[in-house]
Amino acid sequence: MPVTRLYGIIPPLITPFDTKGNLSVDRLSGIVEFTKPYVHGYYLCGTYGLGPLMRTDQRKKVAERVAELVGGEKLIVVHVGSADTETAVELAKHAQDIGAHAVASVPPFYYHHSETHILNFFRELVDSVSIPVYAYNNPPRVGYPITPELALKLKEVGVAGIKDSSFDVQAFIDYKVTLGEDFDVVVGTEALMLPTYVLGARAFIPGMSNYAPEIVFKLFKALENRDFENAAKIQYKINKVRRQVQRLGPTIPLVYLALKLRGVDAGFPRKPFLPAPHEVQEILKSYIEELLEGVET
Amino acid sequence: MPVTRLYGIIPPLITPFDTKGNLSVDRLSGIVEFTKPYVHGYYLCGTYGLGPLMRTDQRKKVAERVAELVGGEKLIVVHVGSADTETAVELAKHAQDIGAHAVASVPPFYYHHSETHILNFFRELVDSVSIPVYAYNNPPRVGYPITPELALKLKEVGVAGIKDSSFDVQAFIDYKVTLGEDFDVVVGTEALMLPTYVLGARAFIPGMSNYAPEIVFKLFKALENRDFENAAKIQYKINKVRRQVQRLGPTIPLVYLALKLRGVDAGFPRKPFLPAPHEVQEILKSYIEELLEGVET
Amino acid sequence: MPVTRLYGIIPPLITPFDTKGNLSVDRLSGIVEFTKPYVHGYYLCGTYGLGPLMRTDQRKKVAERVAELVGGEKLIVVHVGSADTETAVELAKHAQDIGAHAVASVPPFYYHHSETHILNFFRELVDSVSIPVYAYNNPPRVGYPITPELALKLKEVGVAGIKDSSFDVQAFIDYKVTLGEDFDVVVGTEALMLPTYVLGARAFIPGMSNYAPEIVFKLFKALENRDFENAAKIQYKINKVRRQVQRLGPTIPLVYLALKLRGVDAGFPRKPFLPAPHEVQEILKSYIEELLEGVET
Amino acid sequence: MPVTRLYGIIPPLITPFDTKGNLSVDRLSGIVEFTKPYVHGYYLCGTYGLGPLMRTDQRKKVAERVAELVGGEKLIVVHVGSADTETAVELAKHAQDIGAHAVASVPPFYYHHSETHILNFFRELVDSVSIPVYAYNNPPRVGYPITPELALKLKEVGVAGIKDSSFDVQAFIDYKVTLGEDFDVVVGTEALMLPTYVLGARAFIPGMSNYAPEIVFKLFKALENRDFENAAKIQYKINKVRRQVQRLGPTIPLVYLALKLRGVDAGFPRKPFLPAPHEVQEILKSYIEELLEGVET
């Protein structure tokens, strides 16, 4: 079932490892169980999901396992971005095989590639599968942006849409203006849901849905009900807590800890990431409580 | 009549010079006449208004003349930002004398100043007048940003609000979250009116209102009527034309030409700015027509 | 006596103000007296000299007074850079009138100007005087660089050379490669004297010569004697202390304090700069002693 | 034979692939044969060598084959940098097993890691082998720099030195000042050999030595003979041609073409890199001829 437009809340699922650094597929079910009622799909092996620092075989196992767990009930988007073309193509084919609805990819990272190289990279991806291929814009991680002009050329080689994690609402508008209605623009954060929803965004990939999916879902419902006043209140609460959490240290390890505090064993991140220090547990707990206050969980 | 919160459309008025580089105060009346029905006030000698490259006596004359022209009917905010404290203070006192409702200032530019220096700069400004003092965040022009944390300290020394030209909606939220309800946050562009309005913004300083005030006003009215669907359409049209205009060359000289095309003699910018080249006249005209299509003028 | 190539140590002289913020021309003689034996000229009203935040009449007074003090014995280069063309031209003419050997100017700051605007700015400067005009590259202060390609166009409109404060030795080479032997490239720091000297640099504008002119002069003499081994030792000492001093706070106020510690009354910087805090006096003193250890003063 | 200080010309060897994207180990001997007389060692699977976009098994094969080819005659440094710790450690152990004299690693890329994570990454590397571990500073590729302060902490966990590709001579000095004599600082480019040699650099990792090893070696010999005047001439020629080559397109594919023009079959780069277009062949040839004019080859 290829999709042409993503919809709803599609969290960038984190990936559980054990203390020895082995992939811990068994822990995926707990995280999926916990988040499932509040999401429309999953974005696998993305930046939150540690895909870019995992082995190819590990990335495949995560996609396989989550596809099994959701059994067609949810959208599955697999991030296949890599430093090289071959790995990305291999992962895209595999994603299609396990029933993913779409794949997404950062442009090849580490090197700052020329437009010719980038277009060829995505052309090979598009040619390797029949499901939609999304480009994923994340300038701080990749080292260079996907400008609207580049996105237009990506559209011409068959890219179906973009996941934008630039945190730049003007860029969202520029994409829409430049790329037209038949190119999907998905917002890669919970921090800008209201301001982009009113501009037409309907799909979101929010890291916070890993550990507080209820509040993000509540915001999405307020948006769908056009209750923008209430949406603004929730948006402000989300962004306030986001900032507080970011001050505690690197975000990704904190998500594992936050899940533990929510009662879900998400294991540990892969190295070079290290588990969040114990000292932040109490304060993180209070932030989550603040976030969920008044939200049915 | 000190205000505590700005409201509405307050364009950053451009400043007319003659071909010899002399200030052309006489031409101000035409621009004010043209824009007045569609604005709630004027922001004088800002970045669009060329304040930072004008002589102190010229900046004063502009403030005096516009204050005369609007005779209390409109909000007057005078930008007094300078590389040095003395000039900014002198301009602030003068602004108060001619009846301005507020002053605004970039942090001192050219040098990258320490927090201590910046706080002292604004403290002296605040102490020199009884009208509200706004800080003006424009990182590309100034060389450094006003972070929410710095803004909080500015609030403590008496700064009333911020004019944010960072084009960063997340920063808008961060300011609101950090600074609370008793600190005004004004949006320094027409490009983000809808996404910031739904987040609580009620005052805008849009350069486009110099030459197409009708469309910006129409957007503001749609926002005030909570007609966000129509607002989105207008917002997209505005941003599309903005991008087109920006591709023609430096924006500020184009505003003078656009006014001429609208039938208003706005003179010329001050050097080092040069008049926009004749070649772009026809294409600029077509952009303006696209912008105003279906708008009552 | 127009020069076509600058030579030697030409410190960017700081400008003394009194506690009320008034220019204190009387204090200039002490600073000149202190530095004169160890320098070949003075660079006036540059970034160290606070020119970009001084009034036009103040900038002129500094140039007049220093010209009087050195009476033709030393090179005088007056920095005339401003946000606007008119002020820069006025200052350039004045510099020529008081006997300066050359003027220098940053490209117009605050706004990020187009190439056309920048070239016109320098063309007007060149046309206004018969002494050489240098461009001054300082990207962090100005907001944009003078690339070698832009410098080549500046050369074509008559610019005689460049003062480069980019701290980028590769840029120094690129300038030389692109601009040829008949375009002067002057290094705007003491931190890179050895590595640029071996590449052909013969003129330096070192802020440290304000308060420790002996050590910079000693380095220059070692370079002129091709004693690169000793030069490396001095260069390392200079850079080590530079870093230590920079950690104490904003550099410019520290220079005033350092001069006081050397027995020279240099007054105070102009606001928004504030005097360096008393607390750093002892540690700054020890750094200066380290710097001058073994140097005849 | 662990080394404690690298010495001489140690080019970042490119890695040959065939047109199908398979590693072409057979072609390595031709490149090694061609360069061997003019180098002191090889830096394998670095940025030029495409290590960060190769599979782990491919990276190992390159190290094995080159180790065989040079049979202990040359220094072998293997770059093991990766997005994850496990891969880097695996490659470091393998490098030690095949007789490498040292390993080097960028800090983990893609994510912007905290200091704690970076230090732990290098600690694990150091603990996994008995040969020296170098850190490799390449901010544009990695997304963040190794500051002198961070390098000092890396030294404390056992890192032996740094390969600096920041193109920043002041950073070279800062490293030396901060890290002391018992920490090696290696310069990662041919573009700054003279200015860093006079500051104490004795080892260089120059990409140009892949296709014009004679000229880089000639520069090194001039430096070793303290013939800095001649060295400056060669340095200028090198940098001039570097700039010309860079204007032809992405550098890495051009190196493969340049080797072909020198009569060495280096195959092709790995995708997303694509072979340099045929059109540039003639002009590239003329640049190489300019570079080698008057150099014995």
Coordinates of C-alpha atoms in Angstrom, one line a residue, chain D residues 22-286:
Chain D
N22 CA 33.5 -2.9 -5.8
L23 CA 36.7 -2.3 -4.0
S24 CA 39.5 -2.8 -6.4
V25 CA 42.5 -3.8 -4.2
D26 CA 44.6 -4.7 -7.2
R27 CA 44.8 -1.1 -8.3
L28 CA 46.4 -0.1 -4.9
S29 CA 49.8 -1.4 -6.0
G30 CA 50.0 1.0 -8.9
I31 CA 49.2 4.0 -6.7
V32 CA 51.7 3.0 -4.1
E33 CA 54.4 2.3 -6.6
F34 CA 53.8 5.7 -8.1
T35 CA 53.9 7.7 -4.9
K36 CA 56.4 5.6 -2.8
P37 CA 59.6 7.4 -3.7
Y38 CA 58.2 10.7 -2.5
V39 CA 56.5 9.8 0.7
H40 CA 57.4 8.6 4.2
G41 CA 54.2 6.8 4.9
Y42 CA 50.5 6.4 4.1
Y43 CA 47.3 7.6 5.8
L44 CA 44.7 5.0 4.9
C45 CA 40.9 5.3 4.7
G46 CA 40.9 8.9 5.7
T47 CA 38.7 11.6 4.2
Y48 CA 40.5 11.3 0.8
G49 CA 40.5 7.6 1.2
L50 CA 36.7 7.4 1.5
G51 CA 37.0 5.5 4.8
P52 CA 33.9 7.1 6.3
L53 CA 31.7 5.9 3.4
M54 CA 33.2 2.4 3.0
R55 CA 32.0 -0.9 4.6
T56 CA 34.1 -2.1 7.5
D57 CA 35.3 -5.1 5.5
Q58 CA 36.5 -2.9 2.7
R59 CA 38.3 -0.6 5.0
K60 CA 40.2 -3.6 6.5
K61 CA 41.1 -4.9 3.1
V62 CA 42.7 -1.6 2.1
A63 CA 44.8 -1.6 5.3
E64 CA 45.9 -5.2 4.8
R65 CA 46.9 -4.7 1.1
V66 CA 48.9 -1.5 1.7
A67 CA 50.6 -3.0 4.7
E68 CA 51.7 -5.9 2.4
L69 CA 52.8 -3.6 -0.4
V70 CA 55.0 -1.4 1.8
G71 CA 56.4 -4.2 3.9
G72 CA 57.5 -2.2 6.8
E73 CA 59.4 0.4 4.7
K74 CA 56.9 3.1 5.3
L75 CA 54.8 4.4 8.1
I76 CA 51.2 3.2 8.1
V77 CA 48.5 5.2 9.8
V78 CA 45.0 3.8 9.5
H79 CA 42.0 6.1 9.9
V80 CA 39.3 4.3 11.8
G81 CA 36.8 7.1 12.4
S82 CA 33.2 6.1 12.3
A83 CA 29.8 7.3 13.5
D84 CA 29.9 4.6 16.2
T85 CA 32.4 3.4 18.8
E86 CA 32.2 -0.3 18.0
T87 CA 33.3 0.0 14.4
A88 CA 36.1 2.4 15.2
V89 CA 37.4 0.0 17.9
E90 CA 37.1 -3.0 15.5
L91 CA 39.1 -1.2 12.9
A92 CA 41.7 0.0 15.3
K93 CA 42.4 -3.6 16.5
H94 CA 42.6 -4.7 13.0
A95 CA 45.0 -2.0 12.1
Q96 CA 47.3 -3.0 14.9
D97 CA 47.1 -6.6 13.8
I98 CA 48.2 -5.8 10.2
G99 CA 51.2 -3.9 11.6
A100 CA 50.0 -0.2 11.4
H101 CA 52.2 2.2 13.3
A102 CA 49.3 4.3 14.5
V103 CA 45.6 4.8 14.1
A104 CA 43.7 8.1 13.7
S105 CA 40.1 8.9 14.2
V106 CA 37.7 11.8 13.7
P107 CA 35.5 12.2 16.7
P108 CA 32.2 10.3 16.0
F109 CA 30.4 12.1 13.2
Y110 CA 26.7 12.7 12.2
Y111 CA 25.6 13.5 15.7
H112 CA 27.1 16.5 17.5
H113 CA 28.4 14.7 20.6
S114 CA 29.0 16.0 24.1
E115 CA 32.5 16.1 25.5
T116 CA 31.7 13.1 27.8
H117 CA 30.8 11.0 24.8
I118 CA 33.8 12.1 22.8
L119 CA 36.2 11.4 25.6
N120 CA 34.7 8.0 26.2
F121 CA 34.9 7.2 22.4
F122 CA 38.7 8.0 22.4
R123 CA 39.3 6.3 25.7
E124 CA 37.9 3.1 24.3
L125 CA 40.0 3.4 21.2
V126 CA 43.1 4.0 23.3
D127 CA 42.4 1.1 25.5
S128 CA 41.8 -1.3 22.6
V129 CA 45.3 -1.0 21.1
S130 CA 48.9 -0.5 22.1
I131 CA 49.9 1.7 19.1
P132 CA 49.4 5.4 19.2
V133 CA 45.9 6.9 18.7
Y134 CA 45.6 10.2 16.9
A135 CA 42.5 12.4 16.9
Y136 CA 41.7 13.9 13.6
N137 CA 40.2 17.4 13.6
N138 CA 38.0 18.1 10.5
P139 CA 35.2 20.4 11.6
P140 CA 33.4 20.6 8.2
R141 CA 33.2 16.8 7.9
V142 CA 32.4 16.1 11.5
G143 CA 30.2 19.0 12.4
Y144 CA 32.2 20.2 15.4
P145 CA 35.8 21.0 16.1
I146 CA 38.4 19.5 18.5
T147 CA 39.3 22.7 20.4
P148 CA 42.7 22.9 22.1
E149 CA 40.9 22.5 25.4
L150 CA 39.2 19.3 24.2
A151 CA 42.5 18.1 22.8
L152 CA 44.0 18.5 26.2
K153 CA 41.4 16.2 27.7
L154 CA 42.0 13.8 24.9
K155 CA 45.7 13.8 25.8
E156 CA 44.7 12.9 29.3
V157 CA 42.9 9.8 28.2
G158 CA 45.9 8.7 26.2
V159 CA 45.6 10.2 22.7
A160 CA 49.1 10.7 21.3
G161 CA 48.5 13.5 18.8
I162 CA 46.2 15.3 16.5
K163 CA 45.9 15.4 12.7
D164 CA 44.6 18.9 12.1
S165 CA 42.7 19.6 8.9
S166 CA 41.2 22.9 10.1
F167 CA 43.4 25.0 7.7
D168 CA 43.9 27.3 10.7
V169 CA 47.5 28.2 11.5
Q170 CA 46.5 29.9 14.7
A171 CA 44.9 26.7 15.8
F172 CA 48.1 24.9 15.1
I173 CA 49.9 27.3 17.5
D174 CA 47.1 27.0 20.0
Y175 CA 47.4 23.2 20.0
K176 CA 51.2 23.5 20.5
V177 CA 50.8 26.0 23.3
T178 CA 48.1 24.1 25.1
L179 CA 49.4 20.6 24.6
G180 CA 53.1 20.8 25.1
E181 CA 56.0 19.0 23.4
D182 CA 54.8 15.5 24.2
F183 CA 51.8 15.7 22.0
D184 CA 52.2 15.4 18.2
V185 CA 50.5 17.9 15.9
V186 CA 50.3 16.8 12.3
V187 CA 49.2 19.1 9.5
G188 CA 46.5 17.7 7.2
T189 CA 47.1 19.6 4.0
E190 CA 49.8 20.7 1.6
A191 CA 48.5 24.2 1.6
L192 CA 50.1 25.3 4.8
M193 CA 53.4 23.4 4.9
L194 CA 55.8 26.3 5.0
P195 CA 53.9 28.4 7.5
T196 CA 53.5 25.5 9.9
Y197 CA 57.0 24.1 9.3
V198 CA 58.5 27.3 10.7
L199 CA 56.3 26.8 13.7
G200 CA 57.6 23.3 14.3
A201 CA 55.4 21.0 12.1
R202 CA 57.4 18.0 10.8
A203 CA 54.6 15.7 9.5
F204 CA 52.1 16.4 6.8
I205 CA 49.2 14.6 5.3
P206 CA 48.8 16.2 1.9
G207 CA 46.1 15.1 -0.6
M208 CA 48.1 16.4 -3.5
S209 CA 50.8 13.7 -2.9
N210 CA 48.3 11.3 -4.4
Y211 CA 48.8 12.7 -7.9
A212 CA 51.8 15.1 -7.7
P213 CA 53.9 13.6 -5.0
E214 CA 57.1 15.0 -6.5
I215 CA 56.2 18.7 -5.9
V216 CA 55.1 18.1 -2.3
F217 CA 58.3 16.1 -1.6
K218 CA 60.4 18.9 -3.2
L219 CA 58.7 21.4 -0.9
F220 CA 59.4 19.1 2.1
K221 CA 63.1 18.9 1.1
A222 CA 63.4 22.6 0.8
L223 CA 61.9 23.0 4.2
E224 CA 64.3 20.4 5.7
N225 CA 67.1 22.3 4.1
R226 CA 65.8 25.5 5.7
D227 CA 65.7 27.0 2.2
F228 CA 62.6 29.0 3.0
E229 CA 62.8 31.3 0.0
N230 CA 62.6 28.5 -2.4
A231 CA 60.0 26.8 -0.2
A232 CA 57.8 29.9 -0.5
K233 CA 58.0 29.7 -4.3
I234 CA 56.9 26.1 -4.3
Q235 CA 54.2 26.7 -1.7
Y236 CA 52.7 29.5 -3.8
K237 CA 52.7 27.3 -6.9
I238 CA 51.0 24.5 -5.0
N239 CA 48.3 26.8 -3.5
K240 CA 47.7 28.4 -6.9
V241 CA 47.1 25.1 -8.6
R242 CA 45.0 23.8 -5.6
R243 CA 42.6 26.7 -6.1
Q244 CA 42.4 26.1 -9.8
V245 CA 41.7 22.4 -9.4
Q246 CA 39.1 23.1 -6.7
R247 CA 37.2 25.3 -9.2
L248 CA 36.8 22.3 -11.6
G249 CA 34.5 20.5 -9.2
P250 CA 34.6 18.2 -6.2
T251 CA 38.3 17.5 -5.4
I252 CA 38.2 13.8 -4.6
P253 CA 36.9 12.6 -8.1
L254 CA 39.5 14.9 -9.7
V255 CA 42.3 13.0 -7.9
Y256 CA 41.3 9.8 -9.6
L257 CA 41.4 11.5 -12.9
A258 CA 44.7 13.3 -12.2
L259 CA 46.3 9.9 -11.4
K260 CA 45.0 8.6 -14.7
L261 CA 46.5 11.6 -16.5
R262 CA 49.8 10.7 -14.7
G263 CA 49.5 7.2 -16.1
V264 CA 48.3 5.4 -13.0
D265 CA 45.0 3.5 -13.1
A266 CA 43.3 4.4 -9.8
G267 CA 39.9 3.3 -10.8
F268 CA 36.9 5.3 -9.6
P269 CA 35.6 6.7 -6.4
R270 CA 32.7 5.0 -4.5
K271 CA 29.2 6.4 -4.8
P272 CA 27.7 8.9 -4.0
F273 CA 30.9 10.2 -5.5
L274 CA 30.9 10.1 -9.3
P275 CA 33.9 10.1 -11.7
A276 CA 35.0 13.6 -12.7
P277 CA 33.5 14.6 -16.1
H278 CA 35.6 14.1 -19.2
E279 CA 35.4 17.8 -20.1
V280 CA 37.8 18.8 -17.4
Q281 CA 40.5 16.4 -18.5
E282 CA 42.5 18.8 -20.7
I283 CA 42.4 21.7 -18.3
L284 CA 43.3 19.5 -15.4
K285 CA 46.2 18.1 -17.4
S286 CA 47.5 21.7 -17.9

